[in-house]
Amino acid sequence: MPERPYRIPTPAEAVERLVGMLDLEQLDPAEAAGSEERFRGPVFDQAFWRVFGGQVLAQSAIAAMRTVDSARVIHSVHGYFLRPGDATKPLEIGVERLRDGGSFSARRSQAYQDGRPILSMIASFQRPSPGPTHQQEMPLDIPAPEELAPPHELVGHVKHPVMQEWGHGRPFEIRHVDRPIYLEGDTVPRASNAVWMRARAPLPEDPNIHRAAILYASDYTLLEPVLRRHGLYWAKPGMKVASLDHAMWWHRDAAADEWLLYVQHSPSAQSSRGLGAGAIYNRDGALVATVAQEGMVRRPQGLRPRIQERIQHSMVRSSRTQRQLDRKYGSAWASRYFTR
């Protein structure tokens, strides 16, 4: 893709964009295709040309919510990413009403660009009702988010638009419980990962906005257990990573603008595909959601990426900023929270 001017949004602007992208425009029924109700979702400029998968998921979920009685709450989505989306073009989302039963409703959402689907999702809704209640407990010995490095300390000094966006311009702040794998692989390969996350500014009180925002953020780091297990990292030259599908189950309501703990592991990786599974808790230990995603992970091939990586590693390891981060946060990153 050709280079283009891009200004990193402030945290407040990033959250404003998140809320704006969830404010869908309902299209005239004459523009609908078949039995679908159509919505248009805005797309905002970003450092990478491809639309962030969490955005397409969240907008498709919001579109489905707009067609369901407000007494019925979304409790699960299952989506497949079919094509990469273009971050310079708006999305159209078609919703088909599959079923409205006595307690549950089902919707099919498809996100389109240039008339072709880029995501296909089934969403399920339920009228809340009493029943058996239990949950998986939150792991112990987790450092508090206040003890961990904010993203601008980790990558805000790297003069690259994607790293600048990750450090300053995302609508969510991500604080890694484990040693981050932005610029280097983990020193102790393991198929686990945990982060604290919250929106960088207050969100509207609409609970559907918070549900969609949590779905949006659930796509940020769920493949990191796969990368961490194999010594891979986001900035590795020539590596290719892409989400293939994404499923989420909401268990309890939570505020997306308050700290949430996202604990993840990878049961398996094979044939250039890795599976990530995660649990999202609030600070009181309530299990908010469970998430699963399979992604494509392809190692770089050839001599050129290896040469680029050696140069990159020498720069990172000689960085005074990196040494300061290790001294400041090393003990927190060394905490372990999985007992098995």
Short mmCIF file of C-alpha atoms in Angstrom, two decimals:
data_model
loop_
_atom_site.label_atom_id
_atom_site.label_comp_id
_atom_site.label_asym_id
_atom_site.label_seq_id
_atom_site.Cartn_x
_atom_site.Cartn_y
_atom_site.Cartn_z
CA MET A 1 0.00 0.00 0.00
CA PRO A 2 1.31 3.51 -0.73
CA GLU A 3 2.34 5.65 2.20
CA ARG A 4 -0.17 8.31 3.23
CA PRO A 5 -0.22 11.10 5.80
CA TYR A 6 -1.51 9.87 9.14
CA ARG A 7 -1.89 11.66 12.47
CA ILE A 8 -2.00 9.52 15.61
CA PRO A 9 -5.22 10.34 17.49
CA THR A 10 -5.13 11.38 21.12
CA PRO A 11 -6.62 8.90 23.64
CA ALA A 12 -9.80 10.98 23.87
CA GLU A 13 -10.06 11.12 20.06
CA ALA A 14 -9.52 7.36 19.82
CA VAL A 15 -12.39 6.67 22.23
CA GLU A 16 -14.57 9.21 20.42
CA ARG A 17 -13.88 7.31 17.18
CA LEU A 18 -14.78 4.01 18.85
CA VAL A 19 -18.13 5.41 19.97
CA GLY A 20 -18.62 6.96 16.53
CA MET A 21 -18.00 3.71 14.68
CA LEU A 22 -20.68 2.04 16.82
CA ASP A 23 -23.22 4.70 15.84
CA LEU A 24 -24.51 2.97 12.73
CA GLU A 25 -26.68 4.58 10.07
CA GLN A 26 -29.73 2.53 9.12
CA LEU A 27 -30.14 2.49 5.35
CA ASP A 28 -33.38 2.87 3.47
CA PRO A 29 -35.19 -0.47 3.07
CA ALA A 30 -35.07 0.06 -0.69
CA GLU A 31 -31.29 -0.34 -0.46
CA ALA A 32 -31.53 -3.65 1.40
CA ALA A 33 -30.60 -6.90 -0.31
CA GLY A 34 -33.23 -9.61 -0.02
CA SER A 35 -34.37 -10.15 3.56
CA GLU A 36 -31.46 -8.23 5.09
CA GLU A 37 -31.80 -4.96 6.98
CA ARG A 38 -28.84 -2.75 6.06
CA PHE A 39 -26.67 -0.45 8.17
CA ARG A 40 -23.63 1.64 7.32
CA GLY A 41 -20.71 1.64 9.73
CA PRO A 42 -18.13 4.45 9.60
CA VAL A 43 -14.44 3.63 9.26
CA PHE A 44 -11.78 5.92 10.70
CA ASP A 45 -8.24 6.38 9.46
CA GLN A 46 -5.65 4.12 11.07
CA ALA A 47 -1.95 3.38 10.75
CA PHE A 48 -2.44 0.01 9.04
CA TRP A 49 -4.41 -0.22 5.80
CA ARG A 50 -6.47 -3.19 6.97
CA VAL A 51 -9.59 -2.71 9.10
CA PHE A 52 -9.03 -3.97 12.66
CA GLY A 53 -10.99 -7.20 13.10
CA GLY A 54 -12.41 -6.11 16.45
CA GLN A 55 -14.05 -3.16 14.73
CA VAL A 56 -15.87 -5.36 12.20
CA LEU A 57 -16.98 -7.71 14.99
CA ALA A 58 -18.27 -4.87 17.16
CA GLN A 59 -20.11 -3.10 14.34
CA SER A 60 -21.70 -6.36 13.17
CA ALA A 61 -22.84 -7.09 16.74
CA ILE A 62 -24.28 -3.59 17.16
CA ALA A 63 -26.17 -3.96 13.86
CA ALA A 64 -27.71 -7.20 15.11
CA MET A 65 -28.62 -5.55 18.44
CA ARG A 66 -30.52 -2.86 16.53
CA THR A 67 -32.97 -5.51 15.20
CA VAL A 68 -33.76 -7.22 18.52
CA ASP A 69 -36.16 -6.24 21.31
CA SER A 70 -34.20 -4.30 23.94
CA ALA A 71 -35.28 -6.79 26.64
CA ARG A 72 -33.14 -9.44 24.91
CA VAL A 73 -29.43 -9.19 25.60
CA ILE A 74 -26.66 -10.45 23.34
CA HIS A 75 -24.94 -13.48 24.90
CA SER A 76 -22.83 -14.96 22.10
CA VAL A 77 -21.36 -14.33 18.66
CA HIS A 78 -19.57 -16.65 16.26
CA GLY A 79 -17.90 -14.90 13.34
CA TYR A 80 -15.67 -15.84 10.40
CA PHE A 81 -13.31 -13.36 8.79
CA LEU A 82 -13.65 -13.93 5.05
CA ARG A 83 -11.55 -11.15 3.50
CA PRO A 84 -9.36 -8.31 4.79
CA GLY A 85 -11.23 -5.01 5.06
CA ASP A 86 -9.98 -1.70 3.67
CA ALA A 87 -9.59 0.94 6.40
CA THR A 88 -10.36 3.73 3.92
CA LYS A 89 -13.87 2.52 2.98
CA PRO A 90 -17.07 2.38 5.05
CA LEU A 91 -18.68 -0.93 5.90
CA GLU A 92 -22.19 -2.00 5.06
CA ILE A 93 -23.71 -4.54 7.42
CA GLY A 94 -26.69 -6.67 6.51
CA VAL A 95 -28.74 -8.34 9.26
CA GLU A 96 -31.10 -11.25 8.69
CA ARG A 97 -33.67 -12.14 11.35
CA LEU A 98 -33.21 -15.89 11.70
CA ARG A 99 -35.44 -16.60 14.71
CA ASP A 100 -37.42 -14.99 17.52
CA GLY A 101 -38.47 -17.64 20.02
CA GLY A 102 -40.00 -17.43 23.46
CA SER A 103 -36.67 -16.65 25.17
CA PHE A 104 -33.98 -16.53 22.47
CA SER A 105 -33.43 -14.63 19.22
CA ALA A 106 -30.84 -15.31 16.51
CA ARG A 107 -29.47 -12.96 13.87
CA ARG A 108 -27.04 -13.33 11.00
CA SER A 109 -24.84 -10.28 10.35
CA GLN A 110 -22.65 -9.90 7.28
CA ALA A 111 -20.23 -7.02 6.82
CA TYR A 112 -19.62 -5.96 3.21
CA GLN A 113 -17.15 -3.82 1.32
CA ASP A 114 -17.45 -3.30 -2.43
CA GLY A 115 -20.41 -5.68 -2.39
CA ARG A 116 -18.38 -8.62 -1.06
CA PRO A 117 -18.69 -10.05 2.47
CA ILE A 118 -15.64 -9.63 4.70
CA LEU A 119 -17.21 -11.08 7.88
CA SER A 120 -20.09 -13.47 8.48
CA MET A 121 -21.46 -13.71 12.03
CA ILE A 122 -24.27 -15.41 13.93
CA ALA A 123 -25.38 -13.61 17.11
CA SER A 124 -27.70 -14.97 19.79
CA PHE A 125 -29.81 -12.99 22.26
CA GLN A 126 -31.72 -14.01 25.39
CA ARG A 127 -34.34 -12.56 27.66
CA PRO A 128 -32.54 -12.89 31.06
CA SER A 129 -33.98 -15.59 33.30
CA PRO A 130 -33.04 -17.27 36.63
CA GLY A 131 -31.06 -20.50 36.66
CA PRO A 132 -27.94 -22.29 37.97
CA THR A 133 -24.96 -19.98 38.48
CA HIS A 134 -21.24 -20.68 38.79
CA GLN A 135 -18.00 -19.43 37.25
CA GLN A 136 -14.34 -20.24 36.76
CA GLU A 137 -12.32 -18.35 39.37
CA MET A 138 -9.94 -15.56 38.45
CA PRO A 139 -6.26 -16.58 38.78
CA LEU A 140 -4.38 -15.44 41.87
CA ASP A 141 -1.13 -13.45 42.11
CA ILE A 142 -1.94 -11.07 39.27
CA PRO A 143 -0.13 -7.73 39.48
CA ALA A 144 -2.52 -4.77 39.55
CA PRO A 145 -2.66 -2.65 36.38
CA GLU A 146 -1.08 0.25 38.30
CA GLU A 147 2.07 -1.89 38.72
CA LEU A 148 2.43 -2.51 34.98
CA ALA A 149 3.81 -0.51 32.07
CA PRO A 150 1.42 1.66 30.03
CA PRO A 151 1.75 1.11 26.28
CA HIS A 152 3.30 4.52 25.59
CA GLU A 153 6.27 3.53 27.77
CA LEU A 154 6.70 0.26 25.88
CA VAL A 155 6.50 1.38 22.25
CA GLY A 156 5.72 5.10 22.29
CA HIS A 157 9.39 5.85 21.58
CA VAL A 158 9.46 3.74 18.39
CA LYS A 159 9.20 5.99 15.32
CA HIS A 160 6.84 3.82 13.32
CA PRO A 161 3.16 4.72 12.74
CA VAL A 162 1.81 1.33 13.85
CA MET A 163 3.87 1.36 17.06
CA GLN A 164 2.93 4.99 17.67
CA GLU A 165 -0.73 4.05 17.31
CA TRP A 166 -0.33 1.10 19.68
CA GLY A 167 1.45 3.32 22.17
CA HIS A 168 -0.79 6.38 22.01
CA GLY A 169 -3.73 6.09 19.62
CA ARG A 170 -5.75 2.99 20.49
CA PRO A 171 -9.14 3.50 22.18
CA PHE A 172 -8.15 0.87 24.76
CA GLU A 173 -5.12 0.92 27.04
CA ILE A 174 -3.46 -2.49 27.24
CA ARG A 175 -1.11 -3.31 30.13
CA HIS A 176 0.72 -6.63 29.87
CA VAL A 177 1.01 -8.86 32.92
CA ASP A 178 3.68 -10.82 31.03
CA ARG A 179 6.76 -9.33 29.40
CA PRO A 180 5.32 -7.68 26.26
CA ILE A 181 6.10 -9.18 22.87
CA TYR A 182 5.85 -6.09 20.68
CA LEU A 183 9.56 -5.88 19.78
CA GLU A 184 11.06 -9.18 21.02
CA GLY A 185 9.96 -12.73 21.70
CA ASP A 186 9.38 -13.96 25.25
CA THR A 187 12.50 -15.14 27.07
CA VAL A 188 10.54 -18.09 28.52
CA PRO A 189 8.33 -19.61 25.79
CA ARG A 190 4.90 -20.55 27.16
CA ALA A 191 1.41 -20.72 25.69
CA SER A 192 -0.15 -18.24 28.12
CA ASN A 193 -0.67 -14.49 28.26
CA ALA A 194 -2.57 -11.95 30.36
CA VAL A 195 -3.35 -8.26 30.04
CA TRP A 196 -5.36 -5.61 31.83
CA MET A 197 -7.42 -3.43 29.49
CA ARG A 198 -9.87 -0.52 29.67
CA ALA A 199 -11.19 2.23 27.41
CA ARG A 200 -8.99 5.32 27.67
CA ALA A 201 -11.94 7.64 28.36
CA PRO A 202 -15.46 7.22 29.75
CA LEU A 203 -17.99 5.55 27.44
CA PRO A 204 -21.72 6.31 27.18
CA GLU A 205 -23.88 4.54 29.76
CA ASP A 206 -25.60 2.37 27.12
CA PRO A 207 -24.79 -1.25 28.17
CA ASN A 208 -24.80 -2.35 24.51
CA ILE A 209 -21.93 0.07 23.82
CA HIS A 210 -19.95 -1.56 26.65
CA ARG A 211 -20.75 -5.07 25.39
CA ALA A 212 -19.65 -4.14 21.87
CA ALA A 213 -16.54 -2.35 23.17
CA ILE A 214 -15.44 -5.46 25.09
CA LEU A 215 -15.93 -7.51 21.93
CA TYR A 216 -13.83 -4.95 20.04
CA ALA A 217 -10.98 -5.16 22.58
CA SER A 218 -11.11 -8.97 22.80
CA ASP A 219 -9.41 -9.15 19.38
CA TYR A 220 -6.25 -7.26 20.41
CA THR A 221 -4.13 -9.94 22.09
CA LEU A 222 -5.83 -13.34 21.81
CA LEU A 223 -3.16 -14.77 19.47
CA GLU A 224 -0.31 -13.68 21.74
CA PRO A 225 -0.21 -17.05 23.59
CA VAL A 226 0.54 -18.67 20.20
CA LEU A 227 3.28 -16.16 19.40
CA ARG A 228 4.73 -16.34 22.92
CA ARG A 229 4.94 -20.14 22.89
CA HIS A 230 7.08 -20.10 19.73
CA GLY A 231 9.31 -17.11 20.46
CA LEU A 232 7.47 -14.93 17.94
CA TYR A 233 6.49 -11.29 18.33
CA TRP A 234 4.45 -8.62 16.55
CA ALA A 235 7.34 -6.71 14.97
CA LYS A 236 9.15 -9.81 13.69
CA PRO A 237 10.16 -9.00 10.08
CA GLY A 238 8.20 -10.94 7.48
CA MET A 239 5.80 -12.66 9.88
CA LYS A 240 2.14 -12.91 8.85
CA VAL A 241 -0.69 -13.04 11.40
CA ALA A 242 -4.41 -12.84 10.63
CA SER A 243 -7.60 -13.74 12.52
CA LEU A 244 -9.64 -16.51 10.91
CA ASP A 245 -12.63 -16.70 13.23
CA HIS A 246 -13.76 -15.30 16.58
CA ALA A 247 -16.31 -16.40 19.15
CA MET A 248 -17.37 -14.68 22.36
CA TRP A 249 -19.82 -15.50 25.13
CA TRP A 250 -20.97 -12.70 27.45
CA HIS A 251 -21.70 -13.99 30.98
CA ARG A 252 -22.14 -10.82 33.03
CA ASP A 253 -22.30 -7.11 32.29
CA ALA A 254 -19.19 -5.03 32.90
CA ALA A 255 -17.95 -1.50 32.27
CA ALA A 256 -15.49 -1.42 29.38
CA ASP A 257 -14.04 1.86 30.72
CA GLU A 258 -12.93 0.17 33.96
CA TRP A 259 -10.01 -2.25 34.25
CA LEU A 260 -10.73 -5.77 32.96
CA LEU A 261 -8.32 -8.71 33.24
CA TYR A 262 -7.98 -10.82 30.09
CA VAL A 263 -6.29 -14.19 30.80
CA GLN A 264 -5.41 -16.25 27.72
CA HIS A 265 -3.85 -19.56 26.72
CA SER A 266 -3.36 -21.57 23.53
CA PRO A 267 -4.37 -25.25 23.55
CA SER A 268 -2.84 -26.00 20.14
CA ALA A 269 -1.04 -24.69 17.06
CA GLN A 270 -0.55 -26.63 13.80
CA SER A 271 -0.60 -26.19 10.01
CA SER A 272 0.06 -22.40 10.30
CA ARG A 273 -3.02 -22.05 12.54
CA GLY A 274 -3.07 -21.33 16.26
CA LEU A 275 -5.98 -21.37 18.70
CA GLY A 276 -6.30 -18.82 21.49
CA ALA A 277 -8.83 -19.00 24.34
CA GLY A 278 -9.41 -16.30 26.93
CA ALA A 279 -11.41 -15.33 30.00
CA ILE A 280 -12.26 -11.72 30.86
CA TYR A 281 -12.79 -10.72 34.52
CA ASN A 282 -13.61 -7.46 36.27
CA ARG A 283 -11.51 -6.31 39.23
CA ASP A 284 -13.92 -7.96 41.67
CA GLY A 285 -13.20 -11.36 40.08
CA ALA A 286 -16.50 -11.79 38.24
CA LEU A 287 -16.16 -13.68 34.96
CA VAL A 288 -17.46 -11.27 32.32
CA ALA A 289 -16.86 -13.19 29.09
CA THR A 290 -15.16 -16.16 27.48
CA VAL A 291 -13.47 -15.80 24.09
CA ALA A 292 -11.94 -18.12 21.47
CA GLN A 293 -10.16 -17.33 18.23
CA GLU A 294 -8.20 -19.24 15.62
CA GLY A 295 -5.65 -17.32 13.60
CA MET A 296 -3.16 -17.84 10.81
CA VAL A 297 0.44 -17.55 12.00
CA ARG A 298 3.16 -17.92 9.37
CA ARG A 299 6.85 -17.64 10.14
CA PRO A 300 8.97 -15.53 7.80
CA GLN A 301 10.93 -17.34 5.11
CA GLY A 302 14.24 -16.50 3.46
CA LEU A 303 17.44 -14.67 4.32
CA ARG A 304 16.23 -11.07 4.19
CA PRO A 305 13.89 -11.28 7.23
CA ARG A 306 16.68 -12.89 9.28
CA ILE A 307 19.08 -10.06 8.45
CA GLN A 308 16.40 -7.46 9.26
CA GLU A 309 15.69 -9.19 12.55
CA ARG A 310 19.36 -9.19 13.60
CA ILE A 311 19.60 -5.47 12.96
CA GLN A 312 16.34 -4.85 14.80
CA HIS A 313 17.40 -6.95 17.79
CA SER A 314 20.71 -5.14 18.12
CA MET A 315 18.85 -1.83 18.25
CA VAL A 316 16.29 -3.04 20.79
CA ARG A 317 18.82 -4.69 23.10
CA SER A 318 21.11 -1.68 23.07
CA SER A 319 18.23 0.67 23.85
CA ARG A 320 18.50 2.47 27.17
CA THR A 321 14.69 2.68 27.21
CA GLN A 322 14.44 -1.11 27.08
CA ARG A 323 16.92 -1.54 29.94
CA GLN A 324 14.99 0.96 32.04
CA LEU A 325 11.73 -0.91 31.37
CA ASP A 326 13.31 -4.22 32.42
CA ARG A 327 14.53 -2.70 35.70
CA LYS A 328 11.22 -0.96 36.43
CA TYR A 329 8.75 -3.72 35.53
CA GLY A 330 10.82 -6.93 35.44
CA SER A 331 9.57 -8.24 38.80
CA ALA A 332 5.92 -7.70 37.83
CA TRP A 333 6.44 -9.40 34.46
CA ALA A 334 8.03 -12.37 36.25
CA SER A 335 4.80 -13.14 38.16
CA ARG A 336 3.10 -16.43 37.31
CA TYR A 337 -0.63 -16.97 37.50
CA PHE A 338 -1.27 -20.37 35.88
CA THR A 339 -0.91 -23.26 38.32
CA ARG A 340 -0.66 -26.05 35.76
#
